[in-house]
Short mmCIF file of C-alpha atoms and ligand atoms in Angstrom, two decimals:
data_model
loop_
_atom_site.label_atom_id
_atom_site.label_comp_id
_atom_site.label_asym_id
_atom_site.label_seq_id
_atom_site.Cartn_x
_atom_site.Cartn_y
_atom_site.Cartn_z
CA MET A 167 17.11 11.96 -2.09
CA VAL A 168 13.57 12.04 -3.11
CA ILE A 169 11.44 11.20 0.68
CA GLN A 170 8.04 10.29 -0.67
CA LYS A 171 4.63 11.30 0.87
CA GLN A 172 4.22 8.34 2.16
CA THR A 173 7.37 8.87 4.34
CA LYS A 174 7.35 9.64 7.68
CA ILE A 175 11.08 11.04 9.33
CA VAL A 176 10.59 11.52 13.97
CA HIS A 177 12.69 13.54 15.57
CA PRO A 178 13.87 11.61 18.49
CA GLY A 179 13.23 12.84 22.26
CA GLY A 180 10.87 15.22 23.13
CA PHE A 181 7.89 13.02 23.96
CA ASP A 182 6.58 15.21 27.01
CA GLY A 183 3.48 12.87 27.50
CA GLY A 184 0.22 14.14 28.77
CA VAL A 185 -3.69 13.53 28.28
CA VAL A 186 -5.04 11.24 25.35
CA ARG A 187 -7.85 10.24 24.08
CA VAL A 188 -7.69 7.84 20.66
CA PRO A 189 -10.20 6.13 18.24
CA GLY A 190 -13.36 3.65 18.67
CA ASP A 191 -11.83 0.51 19.28
CA LYS A 192 -11.43 -1.13 16.10
CA SER A 193 -12.79 -4.96 17.02
CA ILE A 194 -15.48 -3.62 18.16
CA SER A 195 -16.66 -0.66 15.36
CA HIS A 196 -15.97 -4.23 13.28
CA ARG A 197 -18.80 -5.79 14.94
CA THR A 198 -20.77 -3.24 15.50
CA ALA A 199 -21.18 -2.16 11.57
CA LEU A 200 -22.43 -6.36 11.34
CA LEU A 201 -24.50 -6.44 13.93
CA ALA A 202 -26.03 -3.11 13.68
CA GLY A 203 -25.84 -4.20 9.61
CA ILE A 204 -27.81 -7.57 10.03
CA SER A 205 -30.70 -5.99 12.44
CA SER A 206 -34.19 -4.45 12.06
CA GLY A 207 -34.04 -0.42 11.91
CA THR A 208 -31.61 2.22 12.22
CA SER A 209 -28.98 1.63 15.50
CA GLU A 210 -26.71 5.07 16.54
CA ILE A 211 -23.23 4.24 17.44
CA ARG A 212 -20.71 5.98 18.73
CA GLY A 213 -17.45 6.16 18.62
CA PHE A 214 -16.96 3.77 15.49
CA LEU A 215 -13.22 3.81 14.25
CA GLN A 216 -13.35 5.79 11.08
CA ALA A 217 -10.91 4.17 9.63
CA GLU A 218 -9.93 2.13 6.43
CA ASP A 219 -10.65 -1.57 7.85
CA CYS A 220 -13.82 -0.44 9.51
CA LEU A 221 -15.37 1.85 6.48
CA ASN A 222 -14.61 -1.74 3.71
CA THR A 223 -17.24 -3.30 6.31
CA LEU A 224 -19.37 -1.35 6.44
CA LYS A 225 -18.91 -0.36 2.51
CA ALA A 226 -19.64 -4.16 2.63
CA MET A 227 -22.46 -4.22 5.18
CA GLU A 228 -24.03 -1.96 1.98
CA SER A 229 -23.54 -4.68 -0.36
CA PHE A 230 -26.12 -6.61 1.54
CA GLY A 231 -28.51 -4.09 1.58
CA ALA A 232 -27.70 -2.22 4.94
CA ARG A 233 -27.72 1.54 4.29
CA SER A 234 -25.41 3.99 6.31
CA TRP A 235 -24.68 8.01 6.72
CA ILE A 236 -22.39 9.57 9.52
CA ASP A 237 -24.20 13.52 10.94
CA ASP A 238 -21.27 16.38 11.67
CA GLU A 239 -20.93 14.80 15.36
CA GLY A 240 -19.56 11.52 13.50
CA VAL A 241 -22.58 9.55 14.85
CA LEU A 242 -22.87 6.34 12.82
CA SER A 243 -26.28 5.37 11.66
CA ILE A 244 -27.16 1.94 10.56
CA GLN A 245 -30.05 0.89 9.20
CA GLY A 246 -30.29 -2.60 8.92
CA THR A 247 -31.03 -4.99 7.35
CA GLY A 248 -33.80 -7.16 9.39
CA GLY A 249 -31.55 -10.06 9.23
CA LYS A 250 -31.42 -10.69 5.69
CA MET A 251 -28.89 -10.49 3.11
CA ILE A 252 -29.13 -9.88 -0.52
CA GLU A 253 -26.66 -11.36 -2.72
CA PRO A 254 -24.23 -8.23 -3.60
CA VAL A 255 -23.11 -7.47 -7.29
CA GLY A 256 -19.65 -8.34 -7.99
CA PRO A 257 -16.33 -9.64 -5.62
CA LEU A 258 -16.59 -7.25 -2.00
CA ASP A 259 -13.10 -6.29 -1.51
CA VAL A 260 -12.42 -5.40 2.19
CA GLY A 261 -8.23 -4.45 2.31
CA ASN A 262 -6.76 -4.67 4.43
CA SER A 263 -8.23 -5.87 7.27
CA GLY A 264 -8.69 -9.98 8.83
CA THR A 265 -11.34 -9.05 11.05
CA GLY A 266 -13.24 -7.89 8.14
CA MET A 267 -13.04 -10.83 6.44
CA ARG A 268 -13.48 -13.75 8.50
CA LEU A 269 -16.15 -11.92 10.64
CA LEU A 270 -18.05 -11.48 6.92
CA ALA A 271 -17.10 -14.92 6.19
CA GLY A 272 -19.12 -16.45 8.99
CA LEU A 273 -22.54 -13.99 7.97
CA CYS A 274 -22.11 -14.72 4.54
CA ALA A 275 -22.04 -18.39 5.74
CA GLY A 276 -24.89 -18.38 6.53
CA SER A 277 -27.25 -16.43 4.05
CA PRO A 278 -28.49 -18.21 0.57
CA ILE A 279 -25.98 -16.14 -1.17
CA HIS A 280 -22.86 -16.36 -3.67
CA VAL A 281 -20.13 -14.19 -2.21
CA THR A 282 -16.71 -13.37 -3.17
CA LEU A 283 -14.69 -11.77 -0.67
CA THR A 284 -11.08 -10.65 -1.11
CA GLY A 285 -8.91 -7.96 -0.08
CA ASP A 286 -5.26 -6.13 -0.88
CA GLU A 287 -2.02 -8.04 -1.04
CA SER A 288 -1.16 -8.54 2.44
CA LEU A 289 -5.05 -9.97 3.13
CA GLN A 290 -4.48 -11.90 0.22
CA SER A 291 -1.62 -14.07 2.23
CA ARG A 292 -2.99 -14.61 4.91
CA PRO A 293 -4.54 -18.14 5.82
CA MET A 294 -7.82 -18.49 5.87
CA ARG A 295 -8.85 -22.14 5.73
CA ARG A 296 -9.06 -22.14 8.78
CA ILE A 297 -12.35 -20.82 8.66
CA LYS A 298 -12.85 -23.09 5.87
CA GLU A 299 -12.91 -25.69 7.89
CA PRO A 300 -16.07 -25.21 10.47
CA LEU A 301 -18.23 -23.66 8.26
CA GLU A 302 -18.31 -26.20 6.22
CA LEU A 303 -18.60 -28.27 8.83
CA MET A 304 -21.83 -26.19 9.72
CA GLY A 305 -22.61 -26.45 5.81
CA ALA A 306 -20.87 -23.75 3.62
CA LYS A 307 -19.15 -24.17 0.72
CA VAL A 308 -15.99 -21.77 0.68
CA ASP A 309 -13.57 -22.33 -1.98
CA LEU A 310 -10.12 -20.61 -2.44
CA THR A 311 -6.60 -20.38 -3.80
CA PRO A 312 -4.44 -23.46 -3.73
CA GLN A 313 -2.56 -21.64 -1.22
CA GLY A 314 -5.70 -21.55 0.99
CA THR A 315 -5.60 -17.97 1.13
CA ALA A 316 -8.38 -15.59 -1.15
CA PRO A 317 -9.79 -14.21 -2.91
CA MET A 318 -12.54 -16.30 -0.86
CA THR A 319 -16.34 -17.55 -3.03
CA ILE A 320 -19.13 -18.75 -0.28
CA GLN A 321 -22.71 -20.10 -1.24
CA GLY A 322 -23.89 -20.11 1.88
CA GLY A 323 -27.19 -20.97 2.85
CA GLN A 324 -28.93 -24.60 5.01
CA LEU A 325 -26.45 -24.22 8.07
CA ARG A 326 -26.07 -26.84 10.72
CA GLY A 327 -24.86 -26.05 14.27
CA ILE A 328 -21.29 -27.96 14.80
CA GLU A 329 -19.06 -28.75 17.96
CA TYR A 330 -16.31 -27.27 17.58
CA CYS A 331 -12.55 -26.78 18.75
CA LEU A 332 -10.67 -24.48 17.52
CA PRO A 333 -6.97 -25.38 16.30
CA THR A 334 -5.40 -21.94 16.77
CA ALA A 335 -6.55 -19.24 19.68
CA SER A 336 -7.70 -16.05 17.61
CA ALA A 337 -11.13 -14.32 18.32
CA GLN A 338 -11.23 -13.95 14.59
CA VAL A 339 -12.12 -17.72 13.61
CA LYS A 340 -14.26 -17.96 17.07
CA SER A 341 -16.02 -15.14 15.97
CA CYS A 342 -16.66 -16.37 12.24
CA CYS A 343 -18.35 -19.22 13.69
CA ILE A 344 -20.32 -17.76 16.15
CA LEU A 345 -21.79 -15.28 13.85
CA ALA A 346 -22.94 -18.21 11.49
CA GLY A 347 -23.74 -20.02 14.42
CA LEU A 348 -27.20 -17.89 14.51
CA TYR A 349 -28.03 -18.98 10.68
CA ALA A 350 -27.75 -22.31 11.61
CA GLU A 351 -30.23 -24.77 13.02
CA GLY A 352 -29.89 -26.60 16.33
CA ARG A 353 -26.92 -24.93 18.41
CA THR A 354 -22.81 -24.45 17.27
CA THR A 355 -20.27 -24.59 20.51
CA VAL A 356 -17.22 -23.41 19.99
CA LEU A 357 -14.59 -25.32 22.46
CA GLU A 358 -11.39 -22.33 22.10
CA PRO A 359 -7.74 -23.94 23.98
CA ILE A 360 -6.93 -20.30 25.47
CA PRO A 361 -9.28 -17.04 26.34
CA THR A 362 -8.75 -14.63 23.23
CA ARG A 363 -10.88 -11.64 23.15
CA ASP A 364 -14.87 -11.64 23.80
CA HIS A 365 -16.12 -8.68 22.11
CA THR A 366 -18.63 -10.68 19.90
CA GLU A 367 -19.95 -12.80 22.58
CA ARG A 368 -20.73 -9.73 24.56
CA MET A 369 -22.87 -7.80 21.97
CA LEU A 370 -24.63 -10.76 21.45
CA ARG A 371 -26.12 -10.96 24.81
CA ALA A 372 -26.62 -6.80 24.72
CA VAL A 373 -29.19 -7.96 21.73
CA GLY A 374 -30.25 -10.38 23.57
CA ALA A 375 -29.06 -13.64 21.52
CA PRO A 376 -29.51 -16.87 23.51
CA ILE A 377 -25.93 -17.03 23.38
CA ARG A 378 -23.72 -18.93 26.46
CA VAL A 379 -20.59 -18.62 27.76
CA GLU A 380 -19.08 -21.62 29.93
CA GLY A 381 -15.67 -21.26 30.78
CA GLN A 382 -13.80 -21.58 27.48
CA ASN A 383 -16.77 -22.91 25.45
CA ILE A 384 -19.17 -20.48 23.90
CA SER A 385 -22.66 -22.19 22.49
CA VAL A 386 -25.05 -20.34 20.69
CA ASP A 387 -28.25 -21.68 19.07
CA GLY A 388 -29.24 -20.68 15.64
CA TYR A 389 -32.16 -19.02 14.50
CA GLY A 390 -31.90 -21.12 11.34
CA PRO A 391 -31.93 -19.79 7.61
CA LYS A 392 -34.34 -16.52 7.86
CA GLY A 393 -31.67 -15.46 10.50
CA PRO A 394 -31.78 -13.34 13.86
CA LYS A 395 -34.09 -11.37 14.52
CA PHE A 396 -32.21 -8.23 16.26
CA LEU A 397 -33.88 -4.69 17.18
CA ALA A 398 -31.61 -2.18 16.33
CA ARG A 399 -30.38 0.26 19.50
CA PRO A 400 -27.88 2.55 20.24
CA TYR A 401 -24.34 1.28 20.63
CA VAL A 402 -21.46 3.51 22.13
CA VAL A 403 -18.00 2.41 21.56
CA PRO A 404 -14.92 2.99 23.81
CA GLY A 405 -11.26 4.08 23.06
CA ASP A 406 -9.46 1.44 21.23
CA PHE A 407 -6.29 0.30 24.44
CA SER A 408 -4.55 -1.46 20.79
CA SER A 409 -4.47 2.56 19.92
CA ALA A 410 -3.07 4.30 23.22
CA ALA A 411 -0.99 0.84 23.78
CA TYR A 412 1.55 3.02 21.97
CA TRP A 413 1.32 6.01 24.17
CA LEU A 414 1.60 4.26 27.05
CA ALA A 415 4.02 2.36 26.51
CA ALA A 416 6.08 5.57 25.55
CA GLY A 417 5.58 6.88 28.22
CA ALA A 418 6.46 3.64 30.71
CA ALA A 419 9.78 4.05 29.29
CA VAL A 420 10.51 7.84 30.13
CA PRO A 421 11.25 8.14 34.33
CA GLY A 422 9.37 10.86 35.34
CA VAL A 423 6.44 10.95 32.39
CA SER A 424 3.25 10.38 32.38
CA VAL A 425 1.01 9.63 30.41
CA ARG A 426 -3.42 9.19 30.91
CA ALA A 427 -5.80 7.65 28.33
CA GLU A 428 -8.74 8.47 28.85
CA GLY A 429 -12.18 6.63 27.58
CA VAL A 430 -10.49 3.53 26.47
CA GLY A 431 -12.17 0.02 26.54
CA LEU A 432 -10.23 -1.89 30.07
CA ASN A 433 -11.58 -5.25 28.38
CA LEU A 434 -9.53 -7.95 30.10
CA ARG A 435 -8.66 -9.33 27.64
CA ARG A 436 -7.45 -6.85 25.60
CA THR A 437 -5.06 -4.94 28.01
CA ALA A 438 -2.45 -7.66 28.76
CA LEU A 439 0.22 -4.88 28.03
CA LEU A 440 -0.78 -3.46 31.57
CA ASP A 441 0.08 -6.60 33.35
CA VAL A 442 3.97 -6.76 31.30
CA LEU A 443 4.48 -3.09 31.64
CA ARG A 444 3.65 -3.24 35.52
CA ARG A 445 6.37 -6.60 35.35
CA MET A 446 9.02 -4.17 33.37
CA GLY A 447 8.72 -1.33 36.36
CA ALA A 448 6.24 0.90 34.95
CA ARG A 449 3.57 1.70 37.81
CA VAL A 450 -0.31 2.01 36.60
CA GLU A 451 -3.56 3.10 37.29
CA ILE A 452 -6.26 1.99 36.20
CA GLU A 453 -10.31 3.98 37.05
CA ARG A 454 -13.03 2.39 35.43
CA THR A 455 -15.49 4.85 34.17
CA SER A 456 -18.20 2.21 32.66
CA ALA A 457 -21.05 1.25 34.64
CA PRO A 458 -21.74 -2.55 35.42
CA THR A 459 -24.27 -3.00 32.48
CA ASP A 460 -22.42 -1.94 29.89
CA PRO A 461 -21.83 -4.60 27.68
CA GLU A 462 -17.90 -2.96 27.46
CA VAL A 463 -15.69 -2.37 30.46
CA TYR A 464 -14.32 1.01 29.67
CA GLY A 465 -12.58 4.10 31.88
CA ASN A 466 -8.85 6.13 32.06
CA VAL A 467 -5.37 4.37 32.22
CA THR A 468 -2.58 6.31 33.78
CA VAL A 469 0.59 4.78 33.03
CA TYR A 470 3.65 6.34 35.00
CA GLY A 471 7.70 6.24 33.94
CA ALA A 472 10.40 4.45 34.68
CA GLU A 473 14.21 2.75 33.89
CA LEU A 474 11.98 -1.14 32.81
CA LYS A 475 13.72 -4.14 33.04
CA GLY A 476 13.44 -7.34 30.45
CA THR A 477 10.33 -9.52 31.33
CA GLU A 478 8.75 -13.01 29.71
CA ILE A 479 6.20 -12.85 27.79
CA GLY A 480 4.12 -16.44 26.67
CA GLY A 481 1.07 -18.81 26.85
CA ALA A 482 -2.36 -16.95 27.64
CA GLU A 483 -1.10 -14.29 28.14
CA ILE A 484 -0.35 -13.82 23.97
CA PRO A 485 -3.85 -13.55 22.85
CA ASN A 486 -4.67 -11.00 25.20
CA LEU A 487 -2.05 -8.05 24.15
CA ILE A 488 -1.25 -10.09 20.14
CA ASP A 489 -1.45 -6.66 18.69
CA GLU A 490 1.06 -5.02 21.20
CA LEU A 491 3.68 -7.79 20.49
CA PRO A 492 5.55 -5.57 18.01
CA LEU A 493 5.28 -3.15 20.79
CA VAL A 494 6.46 -4.65 23.31
CA ALA A 495 9.87 -5.85 21.59
CA VAL A 496 10.19 -1.78 21.15
CA LEU A 497 10.08 -1.95 24.77
CA GLY A 498 12.64 -4.41 25.39
CA ALA A 499 15.13 -3.18 23.31
CA LEU A 500 14.81 0.25 25.57
CA ALA A 501 14.69 -2.48 29.06
CA GLN A 502 17.27 -2.88 30.60
CA GLY A 503 18.47 -7.01 30.21
CA ARG A 504 16.42 -9.32 28.25
CA THR A 505 13.12 -9.71 26.98
CA VAL A 506 11.88 -13.01 25.49
CA ILE A 507 8.41 -13.65 23.25
CA ARG A 508 7.03 -17.03 22.75
CA ASP A 509 4.14 -18.98 22.18
CA ALA A 510 3.14 -16.45 19.57
CA SER A 511 4.10 -17.61 16.24
CA GLU A 512 0.20 -16.41 14.91
CA LEU A 513 2.23 -13.18 14.84
CA ARG A 514 3.93 -14.85 11.31
CA VAL A 515 0.41 -14.52 9.96
CA LYS A 516 -0.75 -11.05 10.80
CA GLU A 517 -0.71 -7.76 8.13
CA SER A 518 3.07 -9.15 7.92
CA ASP A 519 5.31 -12.01 9.64
CA ARG A 520 6.29 -9.51 12.56
CA VAL A 521 8.44 -12.02 13.84
CA ALA A 522 10.85 -11.54 10.95
CA VAL A 523 9.99 -7.64 10.53
CA MET A 524 9.85 -6.57 13.89
CA VAL A 525 13.32 -8.93 13.83
CA GLU A 526 14.99 -7.01 10.95
CA ASN A 527 13.55 -3.57 12.08
CA LEU A 528 15.06 -3.65 15.24
CA ALA A 529 18.31 -4.97 13.96
CA GLY A 530 18.22 -1.79 11.76
CA MET A 531 18.26 0.35 14.54
CA GLY A 532 20.82 -1.28 16.14
CA VAL A 533 19.19 -3.77 18.39
CA THR A 534 21.15 -7.06 19.48
CA VAL A 535 17.68 -9.42 18.47
CA ALA A 536 17.38 -13.01 17.93
CA GLU A 537 14.27 -14.10 15.16
CA GLN A 538 13.09 -17.63 17.42
CA PRO A 539 9.85 -19.95 15.34
CA ASP A 540 7.45 -18.54 17.64
CA GLY A 541 8.37 -14.64 18.91
CA MET A 542 11.84 -13.38 19.88
CA VAL A 543 14.46 -12.38 22.31
CA ILE A 544 16.20 -8.91 23.01
CA GLU A 545 18.48 -7.66 25.08
CA GLY A 546 18.54 -4.07 26.16
CA PRO A 547 18.89 -1.29 27.10
CA THR A 548 20.14 -0.24 23.34
CA LYS A 549 21.86 2.32 22.12
CA VAL A 550 19.16 3.79 19.15
CA SER A 551 20.86 4.52 16.45
CA PRO A 552 19.46 3.49 13.22
CA THR A 553 21.52 1.99 10.16
CA LYS A 554 19.13 2.86 6.96
CA SER A 555 14.81 3.36 7.64
CA ILE A 556 12.66 1.54 8.63
CA ARG A 557 10.48 -0.98 5.94
CA SER A 558 6.56 -0.73 7.91
CA TYR A 559 5.91 -3.77 4.85
CA GLY A 560 2.95 -2.05 4.54
CA ASP A 561 1.53 -3.43 8.56
CA HIS A 562 0.04 -0.23 9.85
CA ARG A 563 1.31 -1.92 13.90
CA VAL A 564 5.48 -2.38 12.59
CA ALA A 565 4.99 1.51 10.97
CA MET A 566 3.64 3.27 14.52
CA SER A 567 5.61 0.67 16.83
CA MET A 568 9.14 1.77 15.30
CA SER A 569 7.46 5.03 15.29
CA ILE A 570 7.69 4.87 19.49
CA LEU A 571 11.39 2.98 19.18
CA ALA A 572 12.29 6.53 17.07
CA ILE A 573 11.81 8.61 20.09
CA PHE A 574 14.21 7.29 21.66
CA ALA A 575 17.17 6.67 18.28
CA ASP A 576 20.39 9.17 18.40
CA GLN A 577 18.99 10.78 15.33
CA PRO A 578 16.42 11.07 13.10
CA VAL A 579 13.97 8.19 11.77
CA THR A 580 13.13 7.50 8.71
CA ILE A 581 9.92 5.61 8.14
CA ALA A 582 8.94 3.99 4.48
CA ASN A 583 5.35 2.80 3.25
CA VAL A 584 2.96 4.35 6.24
CA ALA A 585 0.17 4.74 4.29
CA CYS A 586 -1.04 1.80 6.37
CA VAL A 587 -1.31 3.63 9.58
CA ASP A 588 -4.41 4.65 7.43
CA THR A 589 -6.24 1.21 8.05
CA SER A 590 -6.81 1.56 11.57
CA TYR A 591 -5.26 4.59 13.27
CA PRO A 592 -5.17 8.34 10.53
CA GLU A 593 -4.38 10.29 13.46
CA PHE A 594 -2.09 8.83 15.16
CA TRP A 595 0.62 11.38 13.00
CA GLU A 596 -0.86 13.77 14.68
CA GLN A 597 -1.45 12.87 18.52
CA LEU A 598 2.62 12.00 18.31
CA SER A 599 2.66 15.31 17.74
CA GLN A 600 0.84 16.71 20.47
CA LEU A 601 2.83 14.60 23.05
CA GLY A 602 5.21 16.19 21.89
CA VAL A 603 7.58 14.48 19.35
CA LYS A 604 8.97 16.55 15.92
CA VAL A 605 6.73 14.33 12.72
CA GLU A 606 7.88 15.68 9.03
C1 S3P B 907 -9.10 -9.45 15.88
C2 S3P B 907 -8.67 -10.53 16.44
C3 S3P B 907 -7.19 -10.99 16.83
C4 S3P B 907 -6.74 -9.54 16.24
C5 S3P B 907 -7.48 -8.57 15.43
C6 S3P B 907 -8.36 -8.15 15.27
C7 S3P B 907 -10.59 -9.32 16.16
O1 S3P B 907 -6.98 -11.23 15.32
O2 S3P B 907 -5.19 -9.83 15.96
O3 S3P B 907 -5.78 -7.54 14.77
O4 S3P B 907 -11.48 -8.25 16.17
O5 S3P B 907 -11.17 -10.68 16.68
P1 S3P B 907 -7.02 -13.69 15.86
O6 S3P B 907 -8.41 -13.49 16.35
O7 S3P B 907 -6.98 -14.05 14.65
O8 S3P B 907 -5.74 -13.55 16.73
#
């Protein structure tokens, strides 16, 4: 058999737990690249995630006139454009990242420039009408394919503030509107149906932007077409909770094992997985180390493994663990009883259709799982036994989540097409080995 370079074989057992430090938060890294990129002066960023998605956003900001460099200690410096964005030459390819594309689109819409944003095959299949609609209401011109996807061409400038009720709970769309609102005349108010991650709001507050949050209404007073006058400042990016989640989940499923993630983001809009782990029977300890003045909450989390039991996940919890749902499905397969994921149709428009892809892969590992339009129902516990190799469909979270299930299998599991892991967590395989699992 020919094993391709982009294939990993994960051997069962060996997960010892321990202490982990994960790389920087992806969502926050994207936003620092954007905000530092439009500020005046040079910002220093510690903990910036040097993974493909965020580096593509950084490259895009350089096309708009910012400059950046990374020193030997991994500290990123970004010399900003001072608010103005220059028109890039040719289309900008932001790779795999929906966050990169949707947030950059918000910035582009504010400036009198003509920009084409494109991405890889996965990103070119994802819905973009959700940002076209509000950006056009503000006065930008946004062209998409007839399917409502990228490549997306934006003619920006001359925006006016709007009041916009988000049709879907999406932090990416919310942030796109807020960033465009910075360049508008008047006030932009976004109403979100369910609270989603609020990194943009926190960072804008930290740089002194006129942003107000009242319940689920977020308002920003626009600076007009000249754009905001933010000053360079230092940023510290905490570890990515969504990356730590793999180790915390694995630890939760092994009685007697504990996993401690240090220096990790603990924003409540990101950490609903911890509530799920508790409901499933694991013990969770949280120690906050951030100062009350830090824009983001971070600290250390320890999870103690247990015999897990099934649980139900839905409603307002969904946006707060949206990226962890493939992992929750894996835990469902290991837990005693039924695990139900509902209200999660957004999963179908992520880097892959994560409902269909996870159902296919779980079934291939012997899991009893039923696909639902808005989620899935999993019956556990499963005798995890692969009947075929895992297919990631180029989706990093599928590849990593299924690697965690592989630890509990009765034989080595082949996971194909794993290069996608580099979009968010290039150190994943190394950390998996450090925690005791054999990976080839
Ligand atoms: C993100 C928001 C979420 C999440 C994505 C990152 C962000 O997407 O799935 O990985 O950085 O704003 P939606 O807000 O579209 O659900």
